[in-house]
């Protein structure tokens, strides 16, 4: 099958393994990432996520929910990329954050996600510039010092499930607050556990 894609910059990195329907199963998706030889470009991340298709059975099997915060579940990690499944109860949201040195792609598997994007003002405070709603099947991506927040703001107490690719794995990021110009710095190299909340 042809691998021609104008926006896929990492064809030599990702040996594409599509079935006849031009889609990736969960097994194919993980197998693709196991063959990465360098960090993925933002366009390669988007391309893989757009072609990933999980069944409702697979989503239910992988999703886990917690009352106190959204739930992060690691599905895969090597030196070039990391995959997390995030499960959100209604009203749960990430902190406002960036992804220093990392490209991040998010696919909505179930429900609707609200992404709010922020910029820094001249006085270093942040302000929201736009919010977008992503329905199931949608993909959004951010890179490096892009600042954003993901939320589950649906009606009728609906849940949200998303899958995230970080390439390279997220090691550093900053947390932001609307009421202050101060940021909190996170460095996973100085932490004893990979589990953190953003």
XYZ file of N, CA and C in Angstrom:
594
model
N 0.836 -1.182 0.000
C 0.000 0.000 0.000
C 0.864 1.223 0.000
N 0.430 2.246 -0.698
C 1.205 3.471 -0.821
C 1.288 4.194 0.513
N 2.447 4.814 0.758
C 2.629 5.590 1.981
C 2.640 7.071 1.685
N 2.145 7.466 0.549
C 2.200 8.872 0.187
C 1.256 9.677 1.041
N 1.828 10.638 1.759
C 1.042 11.567 2.567
C 1.818 12.860 2.652
N 1.227 13.943 2.197
C 1.934 15.204 2.140
C 2.369 15.723 3.485
N 1.642 15.404 4.556
C 1.985 15.985 5.847
C 2.632 14.989 6.795
N 2.971 13.789 6.356
C 3.623 12.825 7.232
C 5.123 12.957 7.061
N 5.781 13.554 8.060
C 7.202 13.837 7.966
C 8.062 12.665 8.403
N 7.466 11.630 8.989
C 8.259 10.584 9.604
C 8.003 9.225 8.977
N 7.874 9.173 7.653
C 7.606 7.893 7.018
C 8.707 6.894 7.290
N 9.972 7.348 7.354
C 11.074 6.438 7.629
C 11.075 5.984 9.081
N 10.379 6.721 9.951
C 10.324 6.389 11.363
C 9.193 5.428 11.661
N 8.058 5.590 10.981
C 6.881 4.776 11.232
C 6.622 3.845 10.054
N 6.879 2.554 10.198
C 6.541 1.618 9.121
C 5.039 1.377 9.127
N 4.308 2.083 8.294
C 2.855 2.076 8.360
C 2.286 0.683 8.115
N 1.372 0.280 8.993
C 0.796 -1.057 8.940
C -0.712 -0.958 8.943
N -1.287 -0.486 7.862
C -2.723 -0.300 7.783
C -3.403 -1.538 7.222
N -4.642 -1.747 7.654
C -5.430 -2.809 7.030
C -6.152 -2.225 5.823
N -6.998 -3.016 5.208
C -7.650 -2.585 3.978
C -8.575 -1.393 4.180
N -9.004 -1.150 5.414
C -9.910 -0.027 5.674
C -9.150 1.256 6.007
N -7.831 1.269 5.811
C -7.021 2.449 6.107
C -7.113 2.838 7.576
N -7.121 1.861 8.470
C -7.207 2.183 9.887
C -6.241 1.321 10.678
N -5.911 1.796 11.872
C -5.028 1.085 12.779
C -5.839 0.489 13.913
N -5.649 -0.784 14.182
C -6.223 -1.372 15.381
C -5.366 -0.948 16.565
N -5.841 -1.221 17.764
C -5.047 -0.902 18.957
C -3.719 -1.642 18.918
N -3.732 -2.921 18.544
C -2.497 -3.705 18.452
C -1.538 -3.095 17.431
N -2.047 -2.722 16.257
C -1.213 -2.103 15.224
C -0.624 -0.784 15.704
N -1.443 -0.017 16.398
C -1.035 1.284 16.936
C 0.175 1.135 17.856
N 0.095 0.219 18.821
C 1.207 0.000 19.741
C 2.410 -0.555 18.986
N 2.169 -1.451 18.049
C 3.267 -2.038 17.271
C 3.985 -0.972 16.454
N 3.239 -0.038 15.892
C 3.855 1.074 15.165
C 4.811 1.842 16.068
N 4.329 2.172 17.264
C 5.126 2.995 18.159
C 6.355 2.257 18.665
N 6.270 0.930 18.776
C 7.432 0.138 19.186
C 8.569 0.253 18.178
N 8.251 0.596 16.931
C 9.260 0.677 15.883
C 9.800 2.091 15.672
N 9.405 3.032 16.504
C 9.911 4.395 16.344
C 11.406 4.428 16.629
N 12.136 5.218 15.846
C 13.587 5.335 16.010
C 14.015 6.736 16.414
N 13.045 7.634 16.507
C 13.307 8.998 16.968
C 11.969 9.624 17.332
N 11.983 10.767 18.025
C 10.704 11.407 18.354
C 9.879 11.692 17.105
N 8.562 11.610 17.253
C 7.642 11.808 16.140
C 7.359 13.288 15.931
N 7.183 13.675 14.688
C 6.758 15.037 14.387
C 5.288 15.194 14.784
N 4.856 16.428 14.910
C 3.469 16.692 15.264
C 2.537 16.167 14.177
N 2.956 16.234 12.913
C 2.108 15.736 11.828
C 2.027 14.215 11.851
N 3.113 13.532 12.226
C 3.084 12.067 12.324
C 2.175 11.631 13.467
N 2.230 12.338 14.597
C 1.355 12.030 15.729
C -0.104 12.180 15.310
N -0.415 13.276 14.662
C -1.795 13.517 14.224
C -2.245 12.444 13.228
N -1.378 12.070 12.299
C -1.705 11.080 11.279
C -2.038 9.727 11.907
N -1.209 9.299 12.868
C -1.445 8.012 13.521
C -2.744 8.046 14.322
N -2.963 9.121 15.089
C -4.174 9.214 15.903
C -5.429 9.268 15.034
N -5.370 9.989 13.931
C -6.534 10.082 13.062
C -6.920 8.726 12.488
N -5.949 7.822 12.339
C -6.212 6.514 11.758
C -6.376 5.409 12.801
N -6.301 5.762 14.080
C -6.503 4.790 15.157
C -7.993 4.613 15.416
N -8.448 3.367 15.468
C -9.855 3.082 15.742
C -9.954 1.984 16.798
N -10.469 2.351 17.965
C -10.712 1.392 19.039
C -12.194 1.084 19.104
N -12.517 -0.163 19.379
C -13.916 -0.543 19.537
C -14.435 -0.038 20.869
N -15.756 0.040 21.008
C -16.344 0.426 22.293
C -15.941 -0.552 23.393
N -15.809 -1.818 23.052
C -15.363 -2.823 24.026
C -13.948 -2.514 24.508
N -13.044 -2.170 23.579
C -11.661 -1.847 23.964
C -11.611 -0.594 24.827
N -12.408 0.408 24.463
C -12.417 1.648 25.241
C -12.890 1.379 26.666
N -13.982 0.618 26.805
C -14.503 0.312 28.143
C -13.513 -0.506 28.957
N -12.794 -1.401 28.288
C -11.821 -2.242 28.974
C -10.630 -1.431 29.483
N -10.216 -0.420 28.729
C -9.039 0.369 29.085
C -9.349 1.546 30.000
N -10.561 2.072 29.944
C -10.903 3.273 30.724
C -11.049 2.953 32.204
N -10.564 3.861 33.035
C -10.716 3.773 34.494
C -11.027 5.176 34.999
N -11.959 5.284 35.935
C -12.374 6.589 36.434
C -12.100 6.707 37.927
N -11.794 7.938 38.363
C -11.580 8.234 39.779
C -12.415 9.452 40.153
N -12.912 9.462 41.381
C -13.763 10.564 41.817
C -12.989 11.855 42.058
N -11.731 11.752 42.521
C -11.014 12.956 42.948
C -10.328 13.704 41.814
N -10.008 13.019 40.716
C -9.408 13.673 39.558
C -9.546 12.749 38.363
N -9.278 13.277 37.179
C -9.295 12.402 36.014
C -8.230 11.322 36.194
N -8.384 10.202 35.517
C -7.501 9.055 35.704
C -6.548 8.937 34.519
N -5.258 8.794 34.810
C -4.222 8.618 33.788
C -3.749 7.170 33.818
N -3.752 6.518 32.675
C -3.312 5.122 32.584
C -2.284 5.005 31.462
N -1.093 4.572 31.804
C -0.048 4.436 30.788
C -0.283 3.157 29.991
N -0.292 3.292 28.660
C -0.478 2.152 27.768
C 0.833 1.712 27.127
N 1.763 2.649 26.964
C 3.020 2.338 26.280
C 4.029 3.437 26.572
N 5.313 3.044 26.645
C 6.382 4.037 26.738
C 7.686 3.439 26.255
N 8.414 4.206 25.420
C 9.809 3.928 25.134
C 10.540 5.267 25.164
N 11.764 5.309 24.719
C 12.519 6.555 24.840
C 12.017 7.646 23.896
N 11.228 7.264 22.879
C 10.801 8.229 21.874
C 9.365 8.708 22.036
N 8.510 7.913 22.691
C 7.123 8.338 22.835
C 6.449 7.609 24.004
N 5.347 8.180 24.433
C 4.565 7.635 25.537
C 3.091 7.776 25.174
N 2.292 6.781 25.534
C 0.854 6.809 25.263
C 0.109 6.671 26.579
N -0.833 7.578 26.817
C -1.669 7.544 28.018
C -3.137 7.526 27.625
N -3.930 6.784 28.389
C -5.390 6.836 28.291
C -5.865 7.677 29.471
N -6.639 8.721 29.200
C -7.186 9.565 30.246
C -8.691 9.404 30.279
N -9.226 9.202 31.476
C -10.672 9.009 31.663
C -11.170 10.099 32.600
N -12.210 10.808 32.176
C -12.673 12.014 32.865
C -14.135 11.868 33.259
N -14.414 12.010 34.546
C -15.797 12.144 34.967
C -16.276 13.549 34.632
N -17.574 13.743 34.654
C -18.132 15.031 34.303
C -17.630 16.118 35.257
N -17.179 17.233 34.679
C -16.681 18.360 35.463
C -15.189 18.313 35.728
N -14.536 17.204 35.462
C -13.094 17.123 35.698
C -12.343 17.819 34.572
N -11.202 18.393 34.923
C -10.396 19.091 33.930
C -8.927 19.027 34.308
N -8.075 19.207 33.320
C -6.647 19.271 33.599
C -6.323 20.630 34.200
N -5.134 20.731 34.746
C -4.626 22.044 35.104
C -4.182 22.735 33.816
N -4.009 24.026 33.875
C -3.511 24.772 32.716
C -2.009 24.505 32.628
N -1.555 24.014 31.466
C -0.176 23.541 31.389
C 0.374 23.658 29.975
N 1.696 23.480 29.858
C 2.337 23.350 28.557
C 3.039 21.998 28.498
N 3.821 21.759 27.433
C 4.545 20.488 27.264
C 5.952 20.809 26.779
N 6.815 21.238 27.667
C 8.133 21.715 27.255
C 8.941 20.625 26.561
N 9.385 20.910 25.340
C 10.215 19.985 24.598
C 9.496 18.767 24.053
N 8.176 18.768 24.102
C 7.398 17.588 23.710
C 6.261 17.978 22.777
N 5.991 17.123 21.796
C 4.793 17.253 20.970
C 3.717 16.356 21.545
N 2.477 16.834 21.579
C 1.382 16.078 22.179
C 0.201 16.042 21.226
N -0.345 14.844 21.026
C -1.569 14.684 20.262
C -2.618 14.014 21.118
N -3.869 14.445 20.975
C -4.980 13.916 21.761
C -6.098 13.500 20.809
N -6.609 12.269 20.998
C -7.786 11.832 20.257
C -8.910 11.564 21.234
N -10.090 12.086 20.936
C -11.257 11.838 21.768
C -11.847 10.489 21.357
N -11.907 9.555 22.301
C -12.432 8.223 22.027
C -13.910 8.107 22.365
N -14.341 8.808 23.403
C -15.750 8.770 23.826
C -16.083 10.081 24.502
N -17.254 10.621 24.196
C -17.669 11.887 24.786
C -17.195 13.077 23.973
N -17.215 14.258 24.597
C -16.756 15.493 23.978
C -15.779 16.190 24.919
N -14.644 16.605 24.376
C -13.634 17.326 25.161
C -13.689 18.805 24.818
N -13.502 19.636 25.813
C -13.355 21.071 25.596
C -11.897 21.434 25.818
N -11.261 22.007 24.803
C -9.876 22.477 24.939
C -9.887 23.996 24.934
N -9.267 24.577 25.957
C -9.101 26.028 26.032
C -7.622 26.349 25.854
N -7.326 27.284 24.950
C -5.958 27.668 24.619
C -5.677 29.027 25.240
N -4.458 29.186 25.769
C -4.070 30.407 26.471
C -2.822 31.015 25.845
N -2.678 32.313 26.022
C -1.459 33.046 25.668
C -0.986 33.817 26.890
N 0.272 34.249 26.854
C 0.810 35.066 27.948
C 0.752 36.541 27.561
N 0.238 37.345 28.480
C 0.163 38.790 28.281
C 1.540 39.409 28.549
N 1.735 40.699 28.211
C 3.024 41.351 28.477
C 3.453 41.289 29.940
N 2.480 41.233 30.872
C 2.844 41.153 32.299
C 3.009 39.719 32.776
N 3.035 38.757 31.821
C 3.265 37.332 32.078
C 2.053 36.589 32.626
N 0.937 37.284 32.904
C -0.297 36.577 33.218
C -0.794 35.875 31.951
N -1.639 34.875 32.127
C -2.194 34.193 30.961
C -3.648 34.612 30.756
N -4.095 34.495 29.515
C -5.488 34.786 29.189
C -5.935 33.797 28.119
N -7.210 33.421 28.170
C -7.761 32.475 27.210
C -7.964 33.166 25.865
N -7.557 32.502 24.798
C -7.741 33.056 23.460
C -8.847 32.350 22.688
N -9.106 31.073 22.998
C -10.195 30.352 22.331
C -10.481 29.049 23.068
N -11.691 28.557 22.891
C -12.084 27.232 23.369
C -12.762 26.496 22.228
N -12.452 25.212 22.108
C -13.023 24.387 21.060
C -13.550 23.093 21.660
N -14.657 22.605 21.105
C -15.229 21.334 21.534
C -14.861 20.273 20.503
N -14.295 19.181 20.982
C -13.879 18.081 20.114
C -14.755 16.870 20.393
N -15.472 16.433 19.377
C -16.352 15.274 19.501
C -15.553 13.989 19.353
N -16.181 12.866 19.662
C -15.529 11.564 19.527
C -14.992 11.396 18.112
N -13.739 10.966 18.010
C -13.074 10.816 16.725
C -12.190 11.981 16.359
N -12.343 13.118 17.041
C -11.551 14.304 16.737
C -10.149 14.197 17.318
N -9.203 14.901 16.680
C -7.814 14.942 17.122
C -7.382 16.395 17.254
N -6.677 16.710 18.330
C -6.068 18.020 18.500
C -4.615 17.803 18.907
N -3.770 18.789 18.638
C -2.343 18.631 18.913
C -1.761 19.945 19.404
N -0.723 19.837 20.230
C -0.005 21.009 20.717
C 1.471 20.651 20.835
N 2.293 21.668 20.956
C 3.734 21.421 20.966
C 4.435 22.390 21.905
N 5.412 21.875 22.630
C 6.376 22.648 23.399
C 5.705 23.602 24.401
N 5.769 24.916 24.143
C 5.252 25.867 25.133
C 3.833 26.339 24.831
N 3.098 25.633 23.952
C 1.665 25.905 23.807
C 0.989 25.669 25.161
N 0.120 26.581 25.570
C -0.537 26.485 26.877
C -2.004 26.134 26.655
N -2.486 25.089 27.352
C -3.887 24.703 27.171
C -4.434 23.990 28.397
N -5.734 23.716 28.338
C -6.449 22.981 29.380
C -7.516 22.125 28.700
N -7.624 20.864 29.140
C -8.655 19.961 28.645
C -9.698 19.779 29.739
N -10.982 19.826 29.364
C -12.068 19.726 30.347
C -13.186 18.833 29.823
N -13.910 18.228 30.767
C -15.150 17.523 30.447
C -16.307 18.380 30.949
N -16.924 19.109 30.048
C -17.984 20.061 30.399
C -19.314 19.672 29.762
N -19.512 18.392 29.485
C -20.718 17.927 28.801
C -21.959 17.995 29.696
N -23.078 17.949 29.062
C -24.344 17.869 29.781
C -24.622 16.435 30.207
N -25.612 16.281 31.078
C -26.146 14.967 31.459
C -25.119 14.037 32.099
N -24.125 14.629 32.771
C -23.160 13.838 33.542
C -22.374 12.842 32.687
N -22.180 13.163 31.405
C -21.482 12.264 30.494
C -19.992 12.192 30.813
N -19.400 11.014 30.595
C -17.963 10.834 30.796
C -17.208 11.123 29.500
N -15.886 11.226 29.634
C -14.996 11.519 28.520
C -13.802 10.574 28.592
N -13.386 10.022 27.444
C -12.183 9.195 27.371
C -11.329 9.704 26.218
N -10.039 9.945 26.498
C -9.115 10.445 25.488
C -7.846 9.608 25.500
N -7.157 9.565 24.356
C -5.863 8.897 24.275
C -4.843 9.934 23.821
N -3.658 9.915 24.451
C -2.650 10.952 24.255
C -1.326 10.319 23.853
N -0.670 10.904 22.858
C 0.707 10.548 22.514
C 1.597 11.730 22.868
N 2.653 11.480 23.648
C 3.671 12.478 23.946
C 4.975 12.006 23.305
N 5.602 12.861 22.497
C 6.847 12.459 21.848
C 7.805 13.647 21.786
N 8.981 13.519 22.442
C 9.372 12.429 23.328
C 8.510 12.436 24.592
N 8.633 11.403 25.456
C 7.832 11.387 26.683
C 7.963 12.694 27.459
N 6.862 13.104 28.056
C 6.816 14.378 28.775
C 7.689 14.316 30.020
N 8.725 15.142 30.052
C 9.641 15.184 31.192
C 9.530 16.480 31.974
N 9.197 17.557 31.280
C 9.104 18.857 31.936
C 7.870 19.595 31.435
N 7.232 20.303 32.338
C 6.145 21.191 31.935
C 5.948 22.235 33.010
N 5.203 23.276 32.667
C 4.854 24.324 33.635
C 3.357 24.334 33.839
N 2.947 24.593 35.077
C 1.542 24.781 35.427
C 1.283 26.269 35.606
N 0.120 26.712 35.139
C -0.222 28.133 35.144
C -1.489 28.369 35.951
N -1.644 29.607 36.452
C -2.854 30.018 37.156
C -3.362 31.321 36.542
N -4.684 31.434 36.477
C -5.261 32.656 35.921
C -4.989 33.875 36.783
N -4.908 33.668 38.099
C -4.818 34.808 39.010
C -3.395 35.239 39.318
N -2.388 34.629 38.688
C -1.005 34.945 39.005
C -0.118 34.753 37.788
N 0.965 35.520 37.722
C 1.959 35.340 36.664
C 2.953 34.246 37.025
N 2.882 33.756 38.238
C 3.808 32.724 38.701
C 3.451 31.375 38.082
N 4.463 30.617 37.703
C 4.261 29.272 37.185
C 4.937 28.260 38.100
N 4.393 27.055 38.127
C 5.019 25.957 38.853
C 5.689 25.044 37.852
N 6.947 24.711 38.113
C 7.750 23.914 37.201
C 7.738 22.460 37.640
N 7.522 21.553 36.697
C 7.586 20.130 36.987
C 8.701 19.510 36.172
N 9.537 18.706 36.835
C 10.622 17.981 36.178
C 10.566 16.537 36.646
N 10.194 15.624 35.740
C 10.015 14.227 36.135
C 11.312 13.564 36.552
N 12.461 14.118 36.134
C 13.744 13.530 36.509
C 13.973 13.636 38.012
N 13.330 14.630 38.638
C 13.525 14.819 40.072
C 12.427 14.150 40.899
N 11.489 13.456 40.228
C 10.385 12.805 40.923
C 10.639 11.308 41.019
N 10.120 10.693 42.075
C 10.312 9.253 42.270
C 9.277 8.439 41.513
N 8.237 9.086 40.992
C 7.164 8.371 40.298
C 6.793 9.132 39.037
N 6.322 8.393 38.008
C 5.854 9.041 36.791
C 4.484 9.649 36.978
N 3.789 9.306 38.058
C 2.411 9.751 38.239
C 2.405 11.196 38.716
N 1.799 12.053 37.937
C 1.665 13.459 38.273
C 0.359 13.934 37.649
N -0.102 15.058 38.109
C -1.370 15.580 37.571
C -1.119 16.863 36.828
N -1.636 16.932 35.616
C -1.597 18.188 34.875
C -3.014 18.507 34.405
